[in-house]
Amino acid sequence: MKMKFVLLIICLFFVRVLPAQKPVTIECRIGEGIGKIMQLSGVNNGQQKILASASYAQNGYYGFRFIPEYEGFYVLGDGKNHEYPLYLKAGDAVSLFMDKDTIYLTGKNNTAENKVLYDWVKLSKRVCEKSIFFTRSRSTYEDFFPEFEVLLSKIKPFCKNIETKNSRFNELMKHFISYELDRFALNFIYTPRSKHPSKEQRIAYYNSIVDNNKFQDEVILEMPDGIKLLKLYMMFYCLENKKNASDLQESLAVIPNKKLQGTLVVEQAKGFGRSYFEYMEFMEKAKKYVDADQLKILEDKASELYEAKKGERAIDFTCPDANGKMHSLSDYKGKVVVVDVWATWCGPCRAELPHLKKLEKAMEGKDVVFIGVSVDEKKNYEKWKKFLVEEQLPGVQLFADGWSKITKDYKITGIPRFMVFAKDGSIVESHAPRPSDPSLQDMIESELRK
């Protein structure tokens, strides 16, 4: 039977910079009971990320050939109840057979790393299936705990024999085994069973799971199910110690590594479906646990949640003026505020300036503030400052440095964009008319009368 391959170039950057990099080749013969779609996943920040998927001929062969972006763990499976790890580096070749009941290496080209890995897969198979792929069996603690303890008795000699020439793999594999044992144990007690053990019926292993020495570093993020384990571990800690899992300070106390804390906060934020302002309360507490990149993810989530509807409380923004002084929308609470989001390169924006100046002149002496927010990029900062002087732009002129927070929060995809805010800081109109339309002045004067 002719082998079917998918050529997968994971990272074009690597292809250009490292032209001598050798591809990985994976050959898999498929038996019965496997889904018709085979997936190859990489590991990204402790979670599986699908790199390629395709259908294959039943009872046939399938393969992947690609330039690996990193050396480490990958996952091969049908996306259902059959999922198995691989350890890959440039130039590796892997040959496997997979059916509904088993997976094993075939051929002579398999690497020492994957031979060790598949010795582990074989050793832990029954425990893994009962814990992780629990729909395949009707396992309860009565049969799982004895089998888990048998597996535990074999760990020390197994790890002692991990002696490939790849020292990096040797260390990662030992971490992998340790993490998998915790995942098996925790996933088992938190998944549907016909019988659940009381604390007194648990085996001693559960008393050693929470350990202050765990998660001091970030190696867990190199594991295919690292985030799943961190969540299970944190939940176990909270339940066992009667901690409030929704309280970040209490729940994250068991995770000493700062990066891991931030990662878990970001994960929690992803599932946040409540209102923007409730989310902002969460984010205010979360800020001390995240780094700059993680904070940006949280802010992007906030922007997704916000709906700039009439009467809604406005999202604040803060930008510098030409002298470097910071101004916020909230600084002008008590006045009607008109915001003009624009740029020096924007023809329609410039066309509105004469009308804007005329409107501002008509509003002199009234409780209204005009704020111009430029989305010019940093490279055009001096051009923007010069433009302010040449055009003698009145009002408060601020520099947002590109399509930044204000454009994300208010879903601004085109300029000029005018917005009007009430004296109490709520939105009058987030898609207000332009100054060339007399209805903008009517809207402002209507608000001033309130």
Coordinates of C-alpha atoms in Angstrom, one line a residue:
M1 CA 0.0 0.0 0.0
K2 CA 1.4 3.4 -0.9
M3 CA 2.2 5.7 2.0
K4 CA 0.2 8.9 2.2
F5 CA 2.1 11.9 3.5
V6 CA 1.2 15.5 4.5
L7 CA 4.1 17.9 4.1
L8 CA 3.8 20.3 7.0
I9 CA 6.1 23.3 7.2
I10 CA 5.4 24.4 10.7
C11 CA 7.7 27.5 10.8
L12 CA 8.8 29.2 7.6
F13 CA 11.2 31.3 9.6
F14 CA 13.1 28.2 10.5
V15 CA 13.2 27.1 6.9
R16 CA 14.8 30.4 5.8
V17 CA 17.2 30.8 8.6
L18 CA 18.2 27.1 9.0
P19 CA 18.1 25.7 5.5
A20 CA 20.1 22.6 6.6
Q21 CA 17.5 21.8 9.3
K22 CA 16.3 18.2 8.7
P23 CA 12.6 17.4 8.6
V24 CA 10.9 14.9 11.0
T25 CA 9.1 12.0 9.4
I26 CA 6.3 10.2 11.1
E27 CA 4.8 7.0 9.6
C28 CA 1.7 5.5 11.2
R29 CA -0.1 2.3 10.2
I30 CA -3.7 2.4 11.2
G31 CA -5.7 -0.5 12.5
E32 CA -9.4 -0.8 13.5
G33 CA -11.3 1.5 15.8
I34 CA -9.5 4.7 15.1
G35 CA -11.3 7.9 13.9
K36 CA -10.9 8.9 10.3
I37 CA -9.0 12.1 11.1
M38 CA -5.5 11.9 12.4
Q39 CA -4.1 15.0 14.2
L40 CA -0.5 16.1 15.0
S41 CA -0.3 18.6 17.8
G42 CA 2.6 20.6 19.2
V43 CA 2.9 22.0 22.7
N44 CA 2.3 25.8 23.2
N45 CA 2.5 27.1 26.7
G46 CA 1.4 23.9 28.3
Q47 CA -1.4 23.2 25.9
Q48 CA -1.8 21.2 22.7
K49 CA -2.0 23.1 19.5
I50 CA -3.0 21.3 16.3
L51 CA -0.3 21.6 13.7
A52 CA -1.9 19.4 11.0
S53 CA -4.9 17.1 10.5
A54 CA -6.2 15.1 7.6
S55 CA -8.2 12.1 6.7
Y56 CA -6.6 8.8 5.9
A57 CA -7.6 5.5 4.3
Q58 CA -9.1 3.0 6.9
N59 CA -6.6 0.2 7.7
G60 CA -4.0 2.1 5.7
Y61 CA -0.9 4.3 6.3
Y62 CA -0.6 7.9 7.2
G63 CA 2.4 10.2 7.7
F64 CA 3.6 13.6 8.5
R65 CA 6.8 15.3 7.3
F66 CA 7.7 18.7 8.7
I67 CA 10.4 21.0 10.0
P68 CA 10.1 21.0 13.8
E69 CA 9.9 24.5 15.5
Y70 CA 11.3 23.1 18.7
E71 CA 12.7 19.9 20.3
G72 CA 10.3 18.4 22.7
F73 CA 6.9 16.7 23.1
Y74 CA 4.2 16.4 20.5
V75 CA 1.0 14.5 20.4
L76 CA -0.5 12.1 17.8
G77 CA -4.1 11.0 17.9
D78 CA -7.5 11.0 16.4
G79 CA -8.8 13.8 18.5
K80 CA -11.1 11.4 20.4
N81 CA -10.1 8.6 22.7
H82 CA -6.7 7.8 21.2
E83 CA -3.9 10.3 22.0
Y84 CA -0.3 9.5 22.3
P85 CA 2.9 11.5 23.0
L86 CA 6.0 11.8 20.7
Y87 CA 9.3 13.3 21.4
L88 CA 10.7 15.0 18.3
K89 CA 13.8 16.9 17.2
A90 CA 15.2 17.7 13.7
G91 CA 15.9 14.7 11.6
D92 CA 14.0 12.2 13.7
A93 CA 12.0 9.4 12.1
V94 CA 9.1 7.6 13.9
S95 CA 7.2 4.5 12.8
L96 CA 4.1 3.4 14.7
F97 CA 1.1 1.1 14.6
M98 CA -2.1 2.3 16.2
D99 CA -5.5 0.7 16.7
K100 CA -8.4 1.0 19.2
D101 CA -6.5 -1.1 21.9
T102 CA -2.8 -0.3 21.5
I103 CA 0.0 1.7 20.0
Y104 CA 3.6 0.6 19.5
L105 CA 6.7 1.5 17.6
T106 CA 7.5 -0.4 14.4
G107 CA 10.6 -0.6 12.2
K108 CA 14.2 0.1 12.9
N109 CA 14.4 3.9 12.6
N110 CA 12.8 5.0 15.9
T111 CA 14.9 7.1 18.1
A112 CA 16.1 6.2 21.6
E113 CA 13.9 8.9 23.1
N114 CA 10.7 7.5 21.6
K115 CA 11.7 4.0 22.6
V116 CA 11.9 5.2 26.2
L117 CA 8.6 7.1 25.8
Y118 CA 6.8 4.1 24.4
D119 CA 8.1 1.9 27.2
W120 CA 6.4 4.4 29.5
V121 CA 3.2 4.4 27.3
K122 CA 3.1 0.6 27.6
L123 CA 3.8 0.6 31.3
S124 CA 1.2 3.3 32.2
K125 CA -1.4 2.3 29.6
R126 CA -4.1 0.7 31.8
V127 CA -3.8 3.4 34.5
C128 CA -3.9 6.2 31.8
E129 CA -7.0 4.7 30.1
K130 CA -8.9 4.3 33.4
S131 CA -8.1 7.9 34.4
I132 CA -7.9 10.0 31.3
F133 CA -9.9 8.0 28.7
F134 CA -12.4 6.8 31.3
T135 CA -15.3 6.3 28.9
R136 CA -13.5 3.2 27.6
S137 CA -14.0 1.4 31.0
R138 CA -16.2 1.5 34.0
S139 CA -13.3 1.8 36.4
T140 CA -13.9 2.7 40.1
Y141 CA -11.4 3.4 42.8
E142 CA -11.7 -0.3 43.9
D143 CA -9.8 -1.4 40.8
F144 CA -7.9 1.8 39.9
F145 CA -6.1 2.3 43.2
P146 CA -4.4 -1.2 43.3
E147 CA -3.3 -0.8 39.7
F148 CA -2.0 2.7 40.3
E149 CA 0.0 1.5 43.3
V150 CA 1.5 -1.3 41.1
L151 CA 2.6 1.4 38.6
L152 CA 4.1 3.5 41.4
S153 CA 6.2 0.6 42.5
K154 CA 7.8 0.5 39.0
I155 CA 8.6 4.2 38.7
K156 CA 11.9 4.3 40.5
P157 CA 13.6 1.5 38.5
F158 CA 12.0 2.8 35.2
C159 CA 13.4 6.3 35.8
K160 CA 16.8 4.9 36.7
N161 CA 17.1 3.3 33.3
I162 CA 16.4 6.5 31.3
E163 CA 19.9 6.9 30.0
T164 CA 19.7 8.1 26.4
K165 CA 22.5 10.2 25.0
N166 CA 20.1 13.2 25.0
S167 CA 20.5 14.6 28.6
R168 CA 17.7 17.2 27.9
F169 CA 15.2 14.4 27.1
N170 CA 16.3 12.4 30.1
E171 CA 15.4 15.2 32.5
L172 CA 12.2 16.1 30.7
M173 CA 11.1 12.5 30.6
K174 CA 11.5 12.2 34.4
H175 CA 9.4 15.4 34.8
F176 CA 6.9 14.1 32.3
I177 CA 6.4 10.9 34.4
S178 CA 6.1 12.7 37.6
Y179 CA 3.5 15.1 36.2
E180 CA 1.6 12.3 34.5
L181 CA 1.2 10.4 37.8
D182 CA -0.3 13.5 39.4
R183 CA -2.6 13.9 36.4
F184 CA -3.7 10.3 36.5
A185 CA -4.4 10.5 40.2
L186 CA -6.3 13.8 40.1
N187 CA -8.2 13.3 36.9
F188 CA -9.5 10.0 38.3
I189 CA -11.2 11.5 41.4
Y190 CA -12.6 14.4 39.4
T191 CA -14.3 12.5 36.6
P192 CA -17.7 10.7 36.5
R193 CA -17.6 7.3 38.3
S194 CA -20.2 4.9 39.7
K195 CA -18.4 5.0 43.0
H196 CA -16.2 7.7 44.5
P197 CA -13.8 7.2 47.3
S198 CA -14.0 9.1 50.6
K199 CA -10.7 10.8 51.8
E200 CA -10.2 7.8 54.1
Q201 CA -10.5 5.4 51.2
R202 CA -7.8 7.1 49.1
I203 CA -4.4 5.7 48.8
A204 CA -1.4 7.4 50.5
Y205 CA -0.2 9.0 47.2
Y206 CA -2.9 11.7 47.5
N207 CA -1.3 13.0 50.7
S208 CA 1.9 13.7 48.8
I209 CA 0.5 15.5 45.7
V210 CA 0.6 19.0 47.1
D211 CA 4.2 19.9 47.6
N212 CA 5.8 23.3 48.0
N213 CA 8.8 22.2 45.9
K214 CA 6.6 21.6 42.8
F215 CA 6.2 24.2 40.1
Q216 CA 9.2 26.2 41.1
D217 CA 10.2 26.4 37.4
E218 CA 8.2 26.5 34.1
V219 CA 9.0 23.1 32.8
I220 CA 5.4 22.1 33.2
L221 CA 4.6 24.4 30.2
E222 CA 6.6 22.0 28.0
M223 CA 4.2 19.2 28.7
P224 CA 1.3 18.5 26.4
D225 CA -1.3 18.7 29.2
G226 CA 0.6 21.0 31.5
I227 CA -2.2 23.5 31.9
K228 CA -4.7 20.8 32.6
L229 CA -2.6 19.5 35.4
L230 CA -2.0 22.9 36.9
K231 CA -5.8 23.5 37.0
L232 CA -6.4 20.1 38.6
Y233 CA -3.6 20.7 41.1
M234 CA -4.9 24.1 42.1
M235 CA -8.5 22.7 42.4
F236 CA -7.3 19.8 44.6
Y237 CA -5.4 22.2 46.8
C238 CA -8.4 24.4 47.3
L239 CA -10.9 21.6 48.0
E240 CA -8.5 19.8 50.3
N241 CA -7.7 23.0 52.3
K242 CA -11.1 24.7 52.1
K243 CA -9.8 27.6 50.1
N244 CA -11.9 29.8 47.8
A245 CA -10.9 28.7 44.3
S246 CA -12.3 32.0 42.8
D247 CA -10.0 34.0 45.1
L248 CA -6.7 34.5 43.2
Q249 CA -4.7 35.1 46.3
E250 CA -5.9 31.9 48.0
S251 CA -5.9 29.6 44.9
L252 CA -2.5 30.8 43.5
A253 CA -0.7 30.4 46.8
V254 CA 0.1 26.8 45.9
I255 CA 1.8 27.8 42.6
P256 CA 5.1 29.5 43.5
N257 CA 6.3 30.4 40.0
K258 CA 5.3 33.8 38.8
K259 CA 5.0 32.9 35.1
L260 CA 2.8 29.9 36.0
Q261 CA 0.6 32.1 38.2
G262 CA 0.1 34.5 35.3
T263 CA -0.6 31.7 32.9
L264 CA -3.4 30.4 35.1
V265 CA -4.8 33.9 35.5
V266 CA -5.0 34.2 31.7
E267 CA -6.7 30.8 31.5
Q268 CA -9.3 31.9 34.0
A269 CA -9.9 35.1 32.0
K270 CA -10.5 33.2 28.8
G271 CA -13.6 31.6 30.3
F272 CA -14.9 34.9 31.7
G273 CA -18.3 35.5 30.2
R274 CA -19.7 38.2 32.6
S275 CA -19.9 41.9 32.0
Y276 CA -17.0 44.1 31.2
F277 CA -17.1 45.9 34.5
E278 CA -17.2 42.7 36.5
Y279 CA -14.3 41.5 34.4
M280 CA -12.4 44.7 35.2
E281 CA -12.8 44.0 38.9
F282 CA -11.2 40.6 38.3
M283 CA -8.5 42.1 36.2
E284 CA -7.6 44.7 38.8
K285 CA -6.9 41.8 41.2
A286 CA -5.1 39.8 38.5
K287 CA -2.6 42.5 37.5
K288 CA -0.1 41.7 40.2
Y289 CA 0.2 38.1 39.0
V290 CA 0.9 38.7 35.3
D291 CA 3.8 39.9 33.2
A292 CA 3.5 42.6 30.4
D293 CA 2.6 40.0 27.7
Q294 CA 0.0 38.4 29.9
L295 CA -1.5 41.8 30.8
K296 CA -1.9 42.6 27.1
I297 CA -3.9 39.3 26.7
L298 CA -6.1 40.3 29.7
E299 CA -6.7 43.8 28.2
D300 CA -7.6 42.3 24.8
K301 CA -10.2 40.2 26.6
A302 CA -11.6 43.3 28.2
S303 CA -11.9 45.0 24.9
E304 CA -13.8 41.9 23.5
L305 CA -16.3 42.1 26.4
Y306 CA -17.0 45.8 26.2
E307 CA -20.0 47.1 24.3
A308 CA -20.0 50.8 23.8
K309 CA -23.8 51.2 24.0
K310 CA -25.7 54.4 24.7
G311 CA -25.9 55.0 28.5
E312 CA -23.1 52.5 29.3
R313 CA -20.3 53.6 31.5
A314 CA -17.3 54.7 29.3
I315 CA -14.0 52.8 29.3
D316 CA -11.3 55.2 30.5
F317 CA -8.2 55.8 28.3
T318 CA -5.0 57.7 29.1
C319 CA -2.6 59.2 26.6
P320 CA 0.1 62.0 26.7
D321 CA -0.1 65.4 25.1
A322 CA 2.7 67.0 23.1
N323 CA 4.4 68.0 26.4
G324 CA 4.3 64.5 27.8
K325 CA 1.5 65.3 30.3
M326 CA -0.9 62.4 30.7
H327 CA -4.6 63.0 30.2
S328 CA -7.5 60.6 30.9
L329 CA -11.1 60.7 29.7
S330 CA -12.1 60.5 33.4
D331 CA -10.2 63.7 34.2
Y332 CA -13.0 65.6 32.4
K333 CA -16.0 64.0 34.3
G334 CA -18.5 66.8 34.9
K335 CA -18.3 68.1 31.4
V336 CA -19.6 66.9 28.1
V337 CA -16.7 65.4 26.2
V338 CA -16.3 65.1 22.4
V339 CA -13.5 62.7 21.3
D340 CA -12.1 62.8 17.8
V341 CA -10.0 59.7 16.9
W342 CA -7.9 60.7 13.9
A343 CA -4.4 60.7 12.2
T344 CA -2.3 63.1 10.2
W345 CA -2.3 60.8 7.2
C346 CA -6.1 60.5 7.1
G347 CA -7.6 62.6 4.4
P348 CA -11.2 62.5 5.7
C349 CA -9.9 63.4 9.2
R350 CA -8.2 66.5 7.8
A351 CA -11.3 67.4 5.8
E352 CA -13.2 67.6 9.1
L353 CA -10.8 70.0 10.8
P354 CA -12.3 73.3 9.5
H355 CA -15.8 72.1 10.7
L356 CA -14.3 70.9 14.0
K357 CA -12.6 74.3 14.7
K358 CA -15.9 76.0 13.8
L359 CA -17.8 73.8 16.3
E360 CA -15.3 74.3 19.0
K361 CA -15.6 78.1 18.5
A362 CA -19.3 77.8 18.9
M363 CA -19.0 75.9 22.1
E364 CA -16.6 78.3 23.8
G365 CA -17.4 79.0 27.4
K366 CA -19.7 76.0 27.8
D367 CA -19.1 72.8 29.8
V368 CA -17.7 70.8 26.9
V369 CA -14.2 69.5 26.2
F370 CA -12.9 68.5 22.8
I371 CA -10.2 65.8 22.9
G372 CA -8.3 64.8 19.8
V373 CA -6.6 61.3 20.0
S374 CA -4.1 60.7 17.2
V375 CA -3.4 57.1 16.1
D376 CA -0.3 58.1 14.3
E377 CA 2.5 55.7 15.0
K378 CA 5.5 56.6 17.1
K379 CA 7.7 57.2 14.0
N380 CA 5.4 60.0 13.1
Y381 CA 5.4 61.6 16.5
E382 CA 7.3 64.7 15.4
K383 CA 5.2 65.1 12.3
W384 CA 2.1 65.0 14.6
K385 CA 3.5 67.7 16.9
K386 CA 4.4 69.9 13.9
F387 CA 0.9 69.4 12.5
L388 CA -0.7 70.6 15.7
V389 CA 1.3 73.9 15.5
E390 CA 0.7 74.4 11.7
E391 CA -3.0 73.7 12.0
Q392 CA -3.4 75.5 15.3
L393 CA -5.6 72.7 16.6
P394 CA -7.5 73.7 19.7
G395 CA -8.7 71.5 22.5
V396 CA -6.8 68.7 24.2
Q397 CA -4.6 66.9 21.7
L398 CA -3.3 63.4 22.7
F399 CA -1.0 60.9 21.1
A400 CA -2.2 57.2 21.3
D401 CA 0.8 55.7 19.4
G402 CA -1.0 53.6 16.7
W403 CA -4.1 51.5 16.9
S404 CA -3.8 51.1 20.7
K405 CA -6.2 50.5 23.6
I406 CA -8.8 53.1 22.7
T407 CA -9.3 51.6 19.3
K408 CA -9.6 48.1 20.7
D409 CA -12.0 49.1 23.5
Y410 CA -14.3 51.1 21.2
K411 CA -14.0 48.7 18.2
I412 CA -12.6 51.5 16.0
T413 CA -11.6 50.1 12.6
G414 CA -11.9 53.3 10.6
I415 CA -11.2 57.0 11.1
P416 CA -12.2 59.7 11.7
R417 CA -14.4 58.5 14.6
F418 CA -16.2 60.9 16.8
M419 CA -17.6 59.9 20.2
V420 CA -19.7 62.0 22.7
F421 CA -19.7 61.3 26.5
A422 CA -22.1 62.7 29.0
K423 CA -21.1 64.7 32.2
D424 CA -21.5 61.5 34.3
G425 CA -19.0 59.6 32.2
S426 CA -21.5 57.5 30.3
I427 CA -21.7 57.1 26.5
V428 CA -24.0 59.4 24.6
E429 CA -22.9 58.1 21.2
S430 CA -19.9 56.0 20.3
H431 CA -20.5 56.5 16.6
A432 CA -21.4 60.2 16.7
P433 CA -21.9 62.4 13.5
R434 CA -18.9 64.2 12.2
P435 CA -18.5 68.0 12.7
S436 CA -19.6 68.6 9.1
D437 CA -23.0 67.3 10.1
P438 CA -25.0 69.9 12.1
S439 CA -26.6 67.1 14.2
L440 CA -23.3 66.7 16.2
Q441 CA -23.8 70.3 17.6
D442 CA -27.4 69.5 18.3
M443 CA -26.4 66.4 20.3
I444 CA -23.8 68.3 22.3
E445 CA -26.2 71.1 23.2
S446 CA -28.9 68.6 24.1
E447 CA -26.5 67.0 26.6
L448 CA -25.4 70.4 28.0
R449 CA -29.1 71.1 28.9
K450 CA -29.3 68.0 31.1

